[in-house]
PDB file of C-alpha atoms in Angstrom:
ATOM      1  CA  HIS A   1      11.835 -18.661  -8.735  1.00 79.00           C
ATOM      2  CA  LYS A   2      13.131 -18.185 -11.977  1.00 83.00           C
ATOM      3  CA  VAL A   3      11.099 -17.122 -15.226  1.00 79.00           C
ATOM      4  CA  ASP A   4      12.697 -17.613 -18.357  1.00 81.00           C
ATOM      5  CA  LEU A   5      11.891 -14.630 -20.722  1.00 76.00           C
ATOM      6  CA  THR A   6      12.404 -14.264 -24.612  1.00 78.00           C
ATOM      7  CA  ASP A   7      13.829 -10.526 -24.361  1.00 78.00           C
ATOM      8  CA  ASP A   8      16.104  -9.140 -22.071  1.00 76.00           C
ATOM      9  CA  VAL A   9      14.899  -5.863 -21.945  1.00 75.00           C
ATOM     10  CA  PRO A  10      12.988  -5.029 -18.495  1.00 74.00           C
ATOM     11  CA  VAL A  11       9.467  -4.322 -18.504  1.00 74.00           C
ATOM     12  CA  ARG A  12       9.145  -0.965 -16.243  1.00 77.00           C
ATOM     13  CA  GLN A  13       5.690   0.510 -16.240  1.00 79.00           C
ATOM     14  CA  LYS A  14       5.297   3.976 -15.061  1.00 79.00           C
ATOM     15  CA  HIS A  15       3.420   4.576 -11.530  1.00 79.00           C
ATOM     16  CA  TYR A  16       0.028   5.635 -11.395  1.00 82.00           C
ATOM     17  CA  LYS A  17      -0.741   8.732  -9.539  1.00 86.00           C
ATOM     18  CA  THR A  18      -2.003   8.113  -6.069  1.00 87.00           C
ATOM     19  CA  ALA A  19      -4.803  10.666  -4.688  1.00 89.00           C
ATOM     20  CA  HIS A  20      -3.035  12.646  -1.767  1.00 92.00           C
ATOM     21  CA  HIS A  21      -5.643  11.508   0.759  1.00 92.00           C
ATOM     22  CA  LEU A  22      -4.565   7.880   0.147  1.00 90.00           C
ATOM     23  CA  LYS A  23      -0.838   8.309   0.545  1.00 92.00           C
ATOM     24  CA  GLY A  24      -0.689   7.406   3.906  1.00 94.00           C
ATOM     25  CA  GLU A  25      -2.834   4.413   3.675  1.00 92.00           C
ATOM     26  CA  LEU A  26      -0.747   3.191   0.809  1.00 92.00           C
ATOM     27  CA  ASP A  27       2.627   3.870   2.980  1.00 94.00           C
ATOM     28  CA  ARG A  28       1.071   2.255   6.107  1.00 95.00           C
ATOM     29  CA  GLN A  29      -0.172  -0.953   4.106  1.00 94.00           C
ATOM     30  CA  ILE A  30       3.399  -1.368   2.281  1.00 94.00           C
ATOM     31  CA  ASN A  31       5.286  -0.832   5.830  1.00 97.00           C
ATOM     32  CA  GLU A  32       2.808  -3.515   7.127  1.00 97.00           C
ATOM     33  CA  LEU A  33       3.823  -5.823   4.408  1.00 96.00           C
ATOM     34  CA  LEU A  34       7.226  -5.257   4.770  1.00 97.00           C
ATOM     35  CA  ASP A  35       7.397  -5.756   8.746  1.00 98.00           C
ATOM     36  CA  HIS A  36       5.707  -8.908   8.280  1.00 98.00           C
ATOM     37  CA  ASN A  37       7.933 -10.257   5.492  1.00 97.00           C
ATOM     38  CA  ILE A  38       5.341 -10.554   2.927  1.00 97.00           C
ATOM     39  CA  ILE A  39       7.228  -8.465   0.504  1.00 94.00           C
ATOM     40  CA  LYS A  40      10.860  -7.228   0.388  1.00 94.00           C
ATOM     41  CA  LYS A  41      12.549  -4.311  -0.928  1.00 92.00           C
ATOM     42  CA  SER A  42      14.034  -4.801  -4.327  1.00 88.00           C
ATOM     43  CA  THR A  43      16.693  -3.285  -6.834  1.00 88.00           C
ATOM     44  CA  SER A  44      14.969  -5.444  -9.842  1.00 85.00           C
ATOM     45  CA  PRO A  45      14.958  -3.468 -13.223  1.00 84.00           C
ATOM     46  CA  TYR A  46      11.426  -4.720 -13.663  1.00 82.00           C
ATOM     47  CA  ALA A  47       8.647  -2.977 -12.279  1.00 82.00           C
ATOM     48  CA  ALA A  48       4.874  -2.625 -11.812  1.00 83.00           C
ATOM     49  CA  PRO A  49       2.344  -0.171 -10.506  1.00 85.00           C
ATOM     50  CA  VAL A  50       0.445  -0.434  -7.293  1.00 87.00           C
ATOM     51  CA  ILE A  51      -3.352   0.191  -7.428  1.00 86.00           C
ATOM     52  CA  LEU A  52      -5.467   0.640  -3.996  1.00 86.00           C
ATOM     53  CA  VAL A  53      -8.944  -0.861  -4.271  1.00 87.00           C
ATOM     54  CA  LYS A  54     -11.406  -0.182  -1.558  1.00 85.00           C
ATOM     55  CA  LYS A  55     -12.752  -3.350  -0.276  1.00 86.00           C
ATOM     56  CA  GLU A  56     -16.658  -3.610  -0.520  1.00 86.00           C
TER      57      GLU A  56
END
């Protein structure tokens, strides 16, 4: 996909602090998504933070 932007300055938001007891779960989920080719590593200058939300 290609998205044409009006400004060439990359958007890079700071990451949110993740609670220490949730870091293992975050790593597990990211690795699972990588293993199933749902996401891939990127070298893009654009970045957005990750938020863990507990299912109800």
